[in-house]
PDB file of C-alpha atoms and ligand atoms in Angstrom:
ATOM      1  CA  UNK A  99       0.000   0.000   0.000  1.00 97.00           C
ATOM      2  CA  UNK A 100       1.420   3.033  -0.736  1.00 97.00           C
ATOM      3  CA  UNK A 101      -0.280   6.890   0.315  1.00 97.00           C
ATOM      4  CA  UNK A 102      -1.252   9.629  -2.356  1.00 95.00           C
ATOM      5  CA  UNK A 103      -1.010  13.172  -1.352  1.00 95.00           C
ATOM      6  CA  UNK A 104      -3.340  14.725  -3.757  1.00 94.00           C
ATOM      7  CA  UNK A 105      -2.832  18.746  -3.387  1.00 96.00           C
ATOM      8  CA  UNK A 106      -4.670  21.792  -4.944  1.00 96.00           C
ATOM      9  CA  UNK A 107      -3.645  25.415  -5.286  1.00 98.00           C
ATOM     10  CA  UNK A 108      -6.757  28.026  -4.117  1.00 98.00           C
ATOM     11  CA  UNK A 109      -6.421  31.495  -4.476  1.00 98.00           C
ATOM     12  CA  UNK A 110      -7.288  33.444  -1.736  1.00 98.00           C
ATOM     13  CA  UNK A 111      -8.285  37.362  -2.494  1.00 98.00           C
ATOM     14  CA  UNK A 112      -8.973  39.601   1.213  1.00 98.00           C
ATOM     15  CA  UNK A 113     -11.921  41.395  -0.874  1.00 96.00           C
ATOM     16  CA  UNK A 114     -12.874  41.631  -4.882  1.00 96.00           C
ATOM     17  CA  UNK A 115     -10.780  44.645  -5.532  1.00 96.00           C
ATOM     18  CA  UNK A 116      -7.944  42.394  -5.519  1.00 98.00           C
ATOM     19  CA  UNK A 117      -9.377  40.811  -8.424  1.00 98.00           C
ATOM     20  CA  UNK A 118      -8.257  41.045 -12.262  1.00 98.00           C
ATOM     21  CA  UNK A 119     -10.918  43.289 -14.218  1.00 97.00           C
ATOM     22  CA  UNK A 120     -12.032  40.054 -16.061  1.00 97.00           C
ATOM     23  CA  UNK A 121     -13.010  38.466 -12.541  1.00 98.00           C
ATOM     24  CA  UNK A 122     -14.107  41.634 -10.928  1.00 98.00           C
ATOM     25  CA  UNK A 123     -16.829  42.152 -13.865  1.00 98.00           C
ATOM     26  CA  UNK A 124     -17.999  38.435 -13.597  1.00 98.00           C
ATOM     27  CA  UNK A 125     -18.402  38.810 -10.074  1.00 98.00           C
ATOM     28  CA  UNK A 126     -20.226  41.602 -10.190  1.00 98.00           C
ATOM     29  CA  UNK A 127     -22.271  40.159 -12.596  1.00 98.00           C
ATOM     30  CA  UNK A 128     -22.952  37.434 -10.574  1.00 98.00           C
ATOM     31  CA  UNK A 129     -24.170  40.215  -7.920  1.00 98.00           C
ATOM     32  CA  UNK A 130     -26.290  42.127 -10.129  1.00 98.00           C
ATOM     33  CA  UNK A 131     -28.542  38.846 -11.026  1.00 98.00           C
ATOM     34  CA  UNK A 132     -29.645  37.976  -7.649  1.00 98.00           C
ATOM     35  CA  UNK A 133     -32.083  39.604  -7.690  1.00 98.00           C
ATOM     36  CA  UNK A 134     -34.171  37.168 -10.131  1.00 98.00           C
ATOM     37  CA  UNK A 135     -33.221  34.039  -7.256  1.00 98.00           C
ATOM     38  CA  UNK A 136     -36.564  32.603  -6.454  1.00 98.00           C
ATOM     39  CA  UNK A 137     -36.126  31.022  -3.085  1.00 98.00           C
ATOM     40  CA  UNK A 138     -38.652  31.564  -1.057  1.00 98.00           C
ATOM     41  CA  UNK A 139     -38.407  28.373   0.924  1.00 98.00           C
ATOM     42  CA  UNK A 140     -34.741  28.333   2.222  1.00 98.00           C
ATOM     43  CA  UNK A 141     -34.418  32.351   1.524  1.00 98.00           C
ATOM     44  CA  UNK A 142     -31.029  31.821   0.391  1.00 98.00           C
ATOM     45  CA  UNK A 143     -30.034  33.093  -3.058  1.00 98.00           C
ATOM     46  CA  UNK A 144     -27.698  32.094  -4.714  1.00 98.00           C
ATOM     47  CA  UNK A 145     -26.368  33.743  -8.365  1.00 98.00           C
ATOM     48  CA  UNK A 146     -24.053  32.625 -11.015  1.00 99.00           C
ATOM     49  CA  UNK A 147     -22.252  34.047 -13.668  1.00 99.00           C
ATOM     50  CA  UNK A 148     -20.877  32.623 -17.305  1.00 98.00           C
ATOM     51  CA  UNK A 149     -18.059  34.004 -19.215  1.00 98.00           C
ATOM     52  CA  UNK A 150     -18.436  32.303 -22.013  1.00 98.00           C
ATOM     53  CA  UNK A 151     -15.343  31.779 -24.803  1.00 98.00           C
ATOM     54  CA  UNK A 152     -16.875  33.865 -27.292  1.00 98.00           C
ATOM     55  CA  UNK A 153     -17.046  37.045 -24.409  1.00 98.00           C
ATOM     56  CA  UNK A 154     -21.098  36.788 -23.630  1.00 98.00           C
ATOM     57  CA  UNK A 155     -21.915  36.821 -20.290  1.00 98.00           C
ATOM     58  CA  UNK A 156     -24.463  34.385 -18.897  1.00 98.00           C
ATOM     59  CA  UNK A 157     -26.244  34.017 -15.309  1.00 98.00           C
ATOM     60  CA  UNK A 158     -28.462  32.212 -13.511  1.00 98.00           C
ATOM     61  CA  UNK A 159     -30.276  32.215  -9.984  1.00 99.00           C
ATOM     62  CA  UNK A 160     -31.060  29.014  -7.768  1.00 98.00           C
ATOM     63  CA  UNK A 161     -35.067  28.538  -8.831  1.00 98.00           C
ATOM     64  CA  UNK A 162     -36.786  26.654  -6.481  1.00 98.00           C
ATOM     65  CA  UNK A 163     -40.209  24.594  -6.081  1.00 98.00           C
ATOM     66  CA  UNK A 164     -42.578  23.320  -3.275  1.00 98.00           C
ATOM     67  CA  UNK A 165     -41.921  20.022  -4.322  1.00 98.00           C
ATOM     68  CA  UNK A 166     -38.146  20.666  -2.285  1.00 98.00           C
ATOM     69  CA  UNK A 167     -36.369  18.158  -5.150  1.00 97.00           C
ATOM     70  CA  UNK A 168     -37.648  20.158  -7.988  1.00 98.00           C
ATOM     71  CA  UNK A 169     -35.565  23.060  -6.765  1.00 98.00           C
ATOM     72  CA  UNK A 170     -32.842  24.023  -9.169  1.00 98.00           C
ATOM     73  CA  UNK A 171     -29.586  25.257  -8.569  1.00 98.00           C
ATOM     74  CA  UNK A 172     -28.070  28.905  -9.559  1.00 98.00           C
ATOM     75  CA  UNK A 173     -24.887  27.031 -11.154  1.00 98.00           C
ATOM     76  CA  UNK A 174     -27.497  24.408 -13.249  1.00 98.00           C
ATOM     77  CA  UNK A 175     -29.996  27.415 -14.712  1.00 98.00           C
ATOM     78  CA  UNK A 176     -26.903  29.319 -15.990  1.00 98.00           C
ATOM     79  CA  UNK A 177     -25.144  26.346 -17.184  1.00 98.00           C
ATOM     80  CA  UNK A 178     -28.162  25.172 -18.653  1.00 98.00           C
ATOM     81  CA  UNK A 179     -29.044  28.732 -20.010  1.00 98.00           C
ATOM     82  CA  UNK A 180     -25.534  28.486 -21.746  1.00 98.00           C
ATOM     83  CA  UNK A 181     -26.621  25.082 -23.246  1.00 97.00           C
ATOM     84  CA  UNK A 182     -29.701  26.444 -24.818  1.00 98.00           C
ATOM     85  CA  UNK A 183     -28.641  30.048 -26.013  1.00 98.00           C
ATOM     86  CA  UNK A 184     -24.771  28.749 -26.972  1.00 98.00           C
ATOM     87  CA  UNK A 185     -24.372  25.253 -27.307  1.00 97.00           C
ATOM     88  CA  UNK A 186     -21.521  25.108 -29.270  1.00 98.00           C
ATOM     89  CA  UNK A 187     -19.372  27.576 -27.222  1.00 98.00           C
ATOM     90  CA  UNK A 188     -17.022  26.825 -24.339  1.00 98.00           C
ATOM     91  CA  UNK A 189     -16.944  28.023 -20.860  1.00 98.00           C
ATOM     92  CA  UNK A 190     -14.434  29.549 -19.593  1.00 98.00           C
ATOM     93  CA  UNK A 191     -15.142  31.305 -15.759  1.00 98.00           C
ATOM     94  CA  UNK A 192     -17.674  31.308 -13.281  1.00 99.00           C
ATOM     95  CA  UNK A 193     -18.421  33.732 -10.874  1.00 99.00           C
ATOM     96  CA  UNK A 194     -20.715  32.187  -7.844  1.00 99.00           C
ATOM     97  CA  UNK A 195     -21.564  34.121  -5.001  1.00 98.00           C
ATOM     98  CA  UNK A 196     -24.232  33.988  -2.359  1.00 98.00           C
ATOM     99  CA  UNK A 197     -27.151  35.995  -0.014  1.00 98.00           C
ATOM    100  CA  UNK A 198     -29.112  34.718   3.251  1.00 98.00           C
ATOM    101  CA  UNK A 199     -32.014  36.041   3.937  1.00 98.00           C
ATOM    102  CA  UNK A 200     -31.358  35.311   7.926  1.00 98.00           C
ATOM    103  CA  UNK A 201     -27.251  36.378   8.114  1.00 98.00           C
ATOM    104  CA  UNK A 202     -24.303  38.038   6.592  1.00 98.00           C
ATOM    105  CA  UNK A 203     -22.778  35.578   4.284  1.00 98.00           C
ATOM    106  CA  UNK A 204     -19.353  36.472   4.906  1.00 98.00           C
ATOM    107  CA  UNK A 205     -17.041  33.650   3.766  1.00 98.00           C
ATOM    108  CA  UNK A 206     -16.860  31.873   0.151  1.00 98.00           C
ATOM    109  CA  UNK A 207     -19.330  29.150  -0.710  1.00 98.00           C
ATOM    110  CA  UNK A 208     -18.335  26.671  -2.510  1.00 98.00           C
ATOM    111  CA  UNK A 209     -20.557  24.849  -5.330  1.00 98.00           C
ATOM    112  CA  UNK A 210     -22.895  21.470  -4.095  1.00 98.00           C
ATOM    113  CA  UNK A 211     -21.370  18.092  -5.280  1.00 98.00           C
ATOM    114  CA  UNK A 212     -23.681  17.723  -7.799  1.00 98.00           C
ATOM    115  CA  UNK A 213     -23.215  21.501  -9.634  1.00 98.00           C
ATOM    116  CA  UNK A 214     -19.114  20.459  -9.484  1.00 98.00           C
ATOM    117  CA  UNK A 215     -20.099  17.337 -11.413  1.00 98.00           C
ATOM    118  CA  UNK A 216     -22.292  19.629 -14.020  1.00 98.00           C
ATOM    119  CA  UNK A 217     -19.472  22.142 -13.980  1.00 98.00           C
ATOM    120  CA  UNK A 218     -16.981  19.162 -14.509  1.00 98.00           C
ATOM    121  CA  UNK A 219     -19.641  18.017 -17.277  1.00 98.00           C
ATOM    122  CA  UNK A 220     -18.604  21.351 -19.297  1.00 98.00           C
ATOM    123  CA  UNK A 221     -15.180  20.920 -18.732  1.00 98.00           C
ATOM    124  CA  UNK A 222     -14.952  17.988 -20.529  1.00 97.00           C
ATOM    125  CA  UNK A 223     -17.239  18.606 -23.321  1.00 97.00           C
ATOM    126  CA  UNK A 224     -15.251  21.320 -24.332  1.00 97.00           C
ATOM    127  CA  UNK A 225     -12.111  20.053 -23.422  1.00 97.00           C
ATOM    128  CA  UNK A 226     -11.338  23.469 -21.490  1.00 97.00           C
ATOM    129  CA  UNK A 227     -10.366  24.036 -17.942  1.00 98.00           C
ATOM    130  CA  UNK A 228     -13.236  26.415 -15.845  1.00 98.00           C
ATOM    131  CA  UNK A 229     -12.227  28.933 -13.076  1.00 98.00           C
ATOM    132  CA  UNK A 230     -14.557  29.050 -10.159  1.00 99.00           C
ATOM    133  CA  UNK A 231     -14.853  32.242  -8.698  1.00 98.00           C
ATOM    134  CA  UNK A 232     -16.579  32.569  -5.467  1.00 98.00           C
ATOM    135  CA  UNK A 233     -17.524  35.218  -2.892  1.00 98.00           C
ATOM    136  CA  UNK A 234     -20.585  35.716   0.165  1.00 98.00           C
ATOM    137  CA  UNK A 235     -22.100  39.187   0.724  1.00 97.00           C
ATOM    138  CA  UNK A 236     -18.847  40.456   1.652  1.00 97.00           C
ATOM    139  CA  UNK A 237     -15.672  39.344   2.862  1.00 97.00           C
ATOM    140  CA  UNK A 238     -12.507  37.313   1.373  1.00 98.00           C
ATOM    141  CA  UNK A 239     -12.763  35.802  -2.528  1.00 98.00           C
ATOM    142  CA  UNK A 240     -11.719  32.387  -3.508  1.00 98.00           C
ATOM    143  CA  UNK A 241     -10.870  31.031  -7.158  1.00 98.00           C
ATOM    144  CA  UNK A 242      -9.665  27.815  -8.406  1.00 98.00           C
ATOM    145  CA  UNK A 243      -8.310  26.909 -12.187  1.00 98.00           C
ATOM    146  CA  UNK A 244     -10.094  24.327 -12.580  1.00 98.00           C
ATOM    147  CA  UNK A 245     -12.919  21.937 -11.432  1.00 98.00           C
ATOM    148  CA  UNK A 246     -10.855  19.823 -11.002  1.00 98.00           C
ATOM    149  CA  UNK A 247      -9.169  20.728  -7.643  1.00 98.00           C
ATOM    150  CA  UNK A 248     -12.523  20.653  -5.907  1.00 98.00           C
ATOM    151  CA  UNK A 249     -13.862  17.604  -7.391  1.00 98.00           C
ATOM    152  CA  UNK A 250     -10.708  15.259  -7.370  1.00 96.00           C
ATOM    153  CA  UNK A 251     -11.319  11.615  -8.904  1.00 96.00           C
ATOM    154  CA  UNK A 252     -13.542  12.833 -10.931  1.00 96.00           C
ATOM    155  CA  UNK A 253     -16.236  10.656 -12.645  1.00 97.00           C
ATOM    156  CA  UNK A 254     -16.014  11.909 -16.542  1.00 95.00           C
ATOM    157  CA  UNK A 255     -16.800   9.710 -19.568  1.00 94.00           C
ATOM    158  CA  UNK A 256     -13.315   8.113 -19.759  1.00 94.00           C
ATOM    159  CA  UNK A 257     -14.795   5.635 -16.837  1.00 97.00           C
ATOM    160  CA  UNK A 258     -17.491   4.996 -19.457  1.00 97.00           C
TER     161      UNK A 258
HETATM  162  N1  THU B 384     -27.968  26.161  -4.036  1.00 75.29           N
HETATM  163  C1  THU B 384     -27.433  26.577  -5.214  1.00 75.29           C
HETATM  164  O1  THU B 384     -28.072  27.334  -5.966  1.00 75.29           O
HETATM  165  N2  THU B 384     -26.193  26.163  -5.549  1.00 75.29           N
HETATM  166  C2  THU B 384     -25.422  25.329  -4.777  1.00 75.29           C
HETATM  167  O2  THU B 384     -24.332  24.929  -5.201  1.00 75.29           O
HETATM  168  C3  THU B 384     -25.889  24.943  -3.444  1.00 75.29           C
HETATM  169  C4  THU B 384     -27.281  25.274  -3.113  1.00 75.29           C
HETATM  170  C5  THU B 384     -29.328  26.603  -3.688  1.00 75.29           C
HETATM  171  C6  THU B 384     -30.354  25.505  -3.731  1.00 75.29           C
HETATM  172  C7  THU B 384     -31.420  26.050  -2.807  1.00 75.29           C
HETATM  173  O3  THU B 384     -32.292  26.871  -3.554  1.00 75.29           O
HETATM  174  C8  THU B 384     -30.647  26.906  -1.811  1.00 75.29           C
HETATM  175  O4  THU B 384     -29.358  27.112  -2.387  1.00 75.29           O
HETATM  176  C9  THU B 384     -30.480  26.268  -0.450  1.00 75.29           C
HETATM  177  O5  THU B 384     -29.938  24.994  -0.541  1.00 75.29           O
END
């Protein structure tokens, strides 16, 4: 038996003014489409924002349902919104950032397991690595290169 020590680099930024102009705008983005979150059952919105390769911006808001399952995910409407209005276009950042109705969000949250495996989806489709960038309301920014470093062993259609 032998250990693996599997390692991944995340950027840490104290606030999003210490962000490139590229990743600033997408953030802000991100912030400006919150507003159409429908969540009205956890009251906790959550936003997403697309930079697409051809320089089109795309978001989406977390859409939810009183059937709980039916409830949709900010990261799946804009991924899926980039699906149906560009499906022949790779992704290349998104900006994901957060709102509670009952607190100050003020830390990064990171995607659910099953919006990595969507983002991961993308990824390999286009063959093209996706930066995450994630903030709360306020507070210190994260970003990764790739899906990869927050979904390691990835299931992808090589194990097909
Ligand atoms: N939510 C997202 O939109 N993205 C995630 O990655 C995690 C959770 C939404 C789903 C639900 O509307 C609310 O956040 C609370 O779970």
């Amino acid at each position: 038996m032998k250990e693996l020590e599997l390692k991944f680099t995340l950027h840490v930024f104290e606030n999003a003014n210490e962000l490139s102009k590229p990743d600033a705008e997408l953030l802000e983005a991100a912030k400006n489409a919150m507003k159409d979150s429908y969540s009205p059952y956890s009251g906790f919105k959550v936003a997403a924002a697309v930079l697409l390769a051809n320089g089109k911006t795309v978001t989406g808001t977390n859409q939810e349902n009183a059937a709980y399952p039916v409830c949709l995910c900010a990261e799946a409407t804009a991924l899926s919104a980039c699906s149906a209005l560009y499906p022949d276009v790779a992704i290349n950042k998104i900006a994901i950032t957060v709102k509670s109705k009952s607190h100050v969000v003020n830390h990064p949250v990171a995607p659910c397991g099953v919006c990595r495996q969507r983002i991961s989806e993308y990824e390999n489709r286009f063959n093209n690595n996706i930066e995450i960038i994630l903030m709360g309301e306020e507070g210190q920014v994260y970003s990764v290169n790739t899906v990869k470093d927050i979904l390691p062993l990835t299931f992808t259609k090589a194990d097909l």
